[in-house]
Amino acid sequence: MSYTTLHNHSSYSNASLGFPDSINKYDKLIQSAYDLGLNGIAITDHECISGHVQALKYYQSMTKDRPFQLILGNEIYLLSEDEDSFMNGTSLPFDENGNDNYYANNETPYYHFILNALDNEGHKQIRELSSRAWYRAYTYKGLMRRPTYYSDLEDIVTPNQGHIIASSACMGGVIPHAILDNDIQKAENAIMYFDSIFGHGNFYLELQPCYEANTEQMLVNKTLWELGHKLDIPCIAT
């Protein structure tokens, strides 16, 4: 077997999100991947890298009789500065009753995006990105928001490419969102933007297997596969 699973959450995501997301403990998650015969596993909690130390300690303590790789990553939330200033209230209009959710239907999603470190420099870049996101954190509608700006990627990753593998994430990502909105041009523009940010060969389109009844995910998978062939961007299954 050669499969390495590149998008996985642990119980550390629960504290980061503020609600239950995963029952996986690091030790059991990593050990299960090894026992299943996988070649490796990536840890990509929701804007949370604090569990990496525990994951590394367990990985280093494992008895391994074959190659097995632990990959340290993060699932970030991408926004532009303008979108964030609207969302965090600095430019969010109030209605006549003082409610701050007047434009709730026009909210910008906190787009999901996956980063996985290829080496120590890649992990350093992920730490720097995460620190920026946590530094600007705020609470919105009862949830702690920690946005990463597109400009953060341009500042930190682009000048030194080749140390992080990025992927388009789940249907919470900007590219799947564009596909579901039938805005294929927006999806293509986003794909080429990320390819330029991380360097060609370091950005992947993320397919997530599902039941046929999940028509939205099926559409996203099919369209990503087609766009990948069209734009020479590789696909991964997570």
Short mmCIF file of C-alpha atoms in Angstrom, two decimals:
data_model
loop_
_atom_site.label_atom_id
_atom_site.label_comp_id
_atom_site.label_asym_id
_atom_site.label_seq_id
_atom_site.Cartn_x
_atom_site.Cartn_y
_atom_site.Cartn_z
CA MET A 1 0.00 0.00 0.00
CA SER A 2 1.21 3.51 -0.78
CA TYR A 3 -1.58 5.72 0.51
CA THR A 4 -0.76 8.54 2.92
CA THR A 5 -3.76 10.31 4.40
CA LEU A 6 -3.27 14.09 4.18
CA HIS A 7 -6.28 15.66 5.93
CA ASN A 8 -7.01 14.50 9.48
CA HIS A 9 -8.31 16.09 12.66
CA SER A 10 -7.70 15.24 16.30
CA SER A 11 -9.38 16.20 19.54
CA TYR A 12 -7.20 19.31 19.58
CA SER A 13 -9.59 20.74 17.00
CA ASN A 14 -12.38 20.68 19.59
CA ALA A 15 -10.77 23.29 21.80
CA SER A 16 -9.72 25.37 18.82
CA LEU A 17 -13.21 25.45 17.34
CA GLY A 18 -15.13 25.66 20.59
CA PHE A 19 -17.39 22.71 19.75
CA PRO A 20 -16.94 18.94 19.13
CA ASP A 21 -15.17 18.14 15.85
CA SER A 22 -13.19 14.93 16.36
CA ILE A 23 -12.89 12.10 18.86
CA ASN A 24 -9.42 11.11 17.59
CA LYS A 25 -6.58 11.09 20.10
CA TYR A 26 -3.14 11.62 18.60
CA ASP A 27 -1.68 8.32 19.75
CA LYS A 28 -4.58 6.20 18.52
CA LEU A 29 -4.89 8.17 15.27
CA ILE A 30 -1.24 7.72 14.34
CA GLN A 31 -1.08 4.12 15.52
CA SER A 32 -4.24 3.20 13.61
CA ALA A 33 -2.82 4.61 10.39
CA TYR A 34 0.32 2.53 10.89
CA ASP A 35 -1.64 -0.61 11.77
CA LEU A 36 -3.79 -0.20 8.66
CA GLY A 37 -0.67 -0.33 6.52
CA LEU A 38 -0.66 3.30 5.41
CA ASN A 39 2.63 4.95 4.48
CA GLY A 40 1.94 8.00 6.59
CA ILE A 41 -0.54 10.41 8.11
CA ALA A 42 -0.86 14.19 8.24
CA ILE A 43 -2.26 16.06 11.24
CA THR A 44 -4.27 19.08 10.07
CA ASP A 45 -6.31 20.39 12.98
CA HIS A 46 -8.52 23.47 12.63
CA GLU A 47 -6.10 26.42 12.96
CA CYS A 48 -4.30 24.59 15.71
CA ILE A 49 -0.73 23.31 15.73
CA SER A 50 -0.31 23.00 19.49
CA GLY A 51 -0.73 19.22 19.34
CA HIS A 52 2.27 18.74 17.08
CA VAL A 53 4.60 18.25 20.04
CA GLN A 54 2.48 15.42 21.42
CA ALA A 55 2.16 13.88 17.96
CA LEU A 56 5.92 13.95 17.44
CA LYS A 57 6.58 12.41 20.85
CA TYR A 58 4.25 9.52 20.12
CA TYR A 59 5.62 9.04 16.61
CA GLN A 60 9.18 8.90 17.91
CA SER A 61 8.19 6.37 20.59
CA MET A 62 6.51 3.98 18.13
CA THR A 63 7.99 0.63 17.26
CA LYS A 64 8.13 0.66 13.46
CA ASP A 65 9.33 -2.16 11.21
CA ARG A 66 8.74 -0.29 7.94
CA PRO A 67 8.85 3.31 6.66
CA PHE A 68 6.03 5.42 8.04
CA GLN A 69 5.82 9.21 7.89
CA LEU A 70 4.22 11.72 10.22
CA ILE A 71 3.34 14.98 8.46
CA LEU A 72 2.58 18.13 10.44
CA GLY A 73 0.06 20.53 8.99
CA ASN A 74 -2.77 22.94 9.67
CA GLU A 75 -6.23 23.70 8.31
CA ILE A 76 -6.32 27.46 8.03
CA TYR A 77 -9.11 29.92 7.26
CA LEU A 78 -8.50 32.30 4.37
CA LEU A 79 -9.89 35.81 4.07
CA SER A 80 -8.81 39.07 2.52
CA GLU A 81 -8.19 42.04 4.77
CA ASP A 82 -11.37 43.71 3.49
CA GLU A 83 -13.47 40.62 4.15
CA ASP A 84 -12.03 40.32 7.64
CA SER A 85 -12.67 43.97 8.54
CA PHE A 86 -16.30 43.43 7.55
CA MET A 87 -16.59 40.23 9.56
CA ASN A 88 -14.86 41.29 12.77
CA GLY A 89 -17.01 44.35 13.21
CA THR A 90 -14.62 47.17 12.35
CA SER A 91 -16.76 47.95 9.30
CA LEU A 92 -19.81 45.80 9.97
CA PRO A 93 -22.99 47.90 9.61
CA PHE A 94 -25.67 47.77 12.29
CA ASP A 95 -29.39 47.81 11.63
CA GLU A 96 -31.77 50.32 13.20
CA ASN A 97 -32.03 48.12 16.31
CA GLY A 98 -28.29 47.86 16.80
CA ASN A 99 -28.05 44.25 15.63
CA ASP A 100 -24.67 43.34 14.19
CA ASN A 101 -26.00 40.53 11.96
CA TYR A 102 -27.92 42.81 9.63
CA TYR A 103 -26.03 41.47 6.63
CA ALA A 104 -25.86 37.87 7.84
CA ASN A 105 -26.94 36.52 4.45
CA ASN A 106 -23.99 38.28 2.81
CA GLU A 107 -21.32 37.00 5.16
CA THR A 108 -18.02 35.92 3.70
CA PRO A 109 -17.23 32.30 4.57
CA TYR A 110 -14.04 31.53 6.43
CA TYR A 111 -12.64 29.48 3.58
CA HIS A 112 -10.90 26.27 4.63
CA PHE A 113 -7.45 25.53 3.24
CA ILE A 114 -4.93 22.77 4.00
CA LEU A 115 -1.19 23.24 4.60
CA ASN A 116 1.27 20.38 5.15
CA ALA A 117 4.95 20.87 5.92
CA LEU A 118 7.50 19.12 3.73
CA ASP A 119 10.44 19.95 6.02
CA ASN A 120 11.53 22.08 8.96
CA GLU A 121 11.36 25.27 6.92
CA GLY A 122 7.81 24.42 5.90
CA HIS A 123 6.83 23.91 9.52
CA LYS A 124 8.44 27.24 10.40
CA GLN A 125 6.29 28.91 7.75
CA ILE A 126 3.17 27.20 9.12
CA ARG A 127 4.05 28.42 12.64
CA GLU A 128 4.47 31.97 11.38
CA LEU A 129 1.14 31.86 9.54
CA SER A 130 -0.63 30.41 12.56
CA SER A 131 0.89 33.03 14.87
CA ARG A 132 -0.43 35.82 12.66
CA ALA A 133 -3.89 34.25 12.62
CA TRP A 134 -4.03 33.86 16.40
CA TYR A 135 -2.64 37.35 16.97
CA ARG A 136 -5.62 38.87 15.12
CA ALA A 137 -8.22 36.47 16.65
CA TYR A 138 -11.64 37.75 17.64
CA THR A 139 -15.01 36.34 18.67
CA TYR A 140 -17.86 36.45 16.18
CA LYS A 141 -21.29 35.02 16.99
CA GLY A 142 -19.89 33.00 19.85
CA LEU A 143 -17.00 31.48 17.89
CA MET A 144 -13.34 32.37 18.01
CA ARG A 145 -12.19 33.40 14.52
CA ARG A 146 -8.52 33.24 13.53
CA PRO A 147 -8.22 34.35 9.91
CA THR A 148 -5.20 33.97 7.67
CA TYR A 149 -4.95 36.61 4.97
CA TYR A 150 -4.04 35.85 1.39
CA SER A 151 -1.32 38.44 1.84
CA ASP A 152 0.15 36.31 4.66
CA LEU A 153 0.73 33.51 2.17
CA GLU A 154 2.30 35.98 -0.24
CA ASP A 155 4.59 37.36 2.49
CA ILE A 156 5.69 34.10 4.09
CA VAL A 157 5.41 31.30 1.51
CA THR A 158 5.96 32.83 -1.92
CA PRO A 159 9.49 34.17 -1.30
CA ASN A 160 10.63 30.68 -0.26
CA GLN A 161 8.51 28.12 -2.08
CA GLY A 162 8.87 24.37 -2.02
CA HIS A 163 8.53 23.74 1.71
CA ILE A 164 4.74 23.46 2.04
CA ILE A 165 2.22 21.32 0.18
CA ALA A 166 -1.19 23.01 0.01
CA SER A 167 -4.58 21.63 -1.01
CA SER A 168 -8.03 23.02 -1.66
CA ALA A 169 -9.62 21.39 1.41
CA CYS A 170 -13.23 20.26 1.85
CA MET A 171 -16.38 21.90 0.51
CA GLY A 172 -15.64 24.74 2.91
CA GLY A 173 -12.81 25.82 0.61
CA VAL A 174 -13.00 28.76 -1.76
CA ILE A 175 -12.65 26.59 -4.88
CA PRO A 176 -15.44 24.13 -3.97
CA HIS A 177 -17.59 27.13 -3.01
CA ALA A 178 -17.07 28.62 -6.46
CA ILE A 179 -17.93 25.31 -8.13
CA LEU A 180 -21.16 24.99 -6.15
CA ASP A 181 -21.99 28.59 -7.11
CA ASN A 182 -21.43 27.59 -10.76
CA ASP A 183 -18.66 30.17 -11.03
CA ILE A 184 -16.06 28.06 -12.80
CA GLN A 185 -14.00 31.09 -13.82
CA LYS A 186 -13.62 32.05 -10.17
CA ALA A 187 -12.55 28.48 -9.39
CA GLU A 188 -9.97 28.54 -12.18
CA ASN A 189 -8.63 31.92 -11.06
CA ALA A 190 -8.27 30.66 -7.48
CA ILE A 191 -6.49 27.50 -8.63
CA MET A 192 -3.95 29.45 -10.66
CA TYR A 193 -3.47 31.94 -7.82
CA PHE A 194 -2.64 29.21 -5.31
CA ASP A 195 -0.40 27.48 -7.84
CA SER A 196 1.59 30.70 -8.17
CA ILE A 197 1.73 31.23 -4.39
CA PHE A 198 3.10 27.80 -3.52
CA GLY A 199 4.93 27.04 -6.76
CA HIS A 200 3.86 24.63 -9.46
CA GLY A 201 3.70 21.08 -8.14
CA ASN A 202 3.10 22.19 -4.55
CA PHE A 203 -0.64 22.85 -4.77
CA TYR A 204 -3.22 20.06 -5.10
CA LEU A 205 -6.96 19.77 -5.68
CA GLU A 206 -8.55 17.77 -2.89
CA LEU A 207 -11.14 15.14 -3.75
CA GLN A 208 -13.13 13.59 -0.91
CA PRO A 209 -14.80 10.21 -1.64
CA CYS A 210 -18.46 10.08 -0.70
CA TYR A 211 -21.74 8.26 -1.28
CA GLU A 212 -23.47 8.99 -4.58
CA ALA A 213 -26.34 10.56 -2.64
CA ASN A 214 -23.98 13.39 -1.70
CA THR A 215 -24.59 15.23 -4.94
CA GLU A 216 -22.71 18.39 -3.95
CA GLN A 217 -19.49 16.55 -3.11
CA MET A 218 -19.87 14.41 -6.23
CA LEU A 219 -20.15 17.56 -8.35
CA VAL A 220 -17.14 19.13 -6.64
CA ASN A 221 -15.05 15.97 -7.15
CA LYS A 222 -15.96 15.68 -10.83
CA THR A 223 -15.31 19.34 -11.54
CA LEU A 224 -12.01 19.40 -9.65
CA TRP A 225 -10.86 16.37 -11.62
CA GLU A 226 -11.72 18.11 -14.89
CA LEU A 227 -10.10 21.37 -13.85
CA GLY A 228 -7.00 19.54 -12.71
CA HIS A 229 -6.55 18.00 -16.15
CA LYS A 230 -7.28 21.30 -17.86
CA LEU A 231 -4.89 23.40 -15.75
CA ASP A 232 -2.20 20.76 -15.07
CA ILE A 233 -2.85 20.71 -11.34
CA PRO A 234 -2.63 17.28 -9.61
CA CYS A 235 -5.46 15.85 -7.54
CA ILE A 236 -5.31 14.01 -4.23
CA ALA A 237 -7.94 11.95 -2.40
CA THR A 238 -8.42 12.64 1.31
#
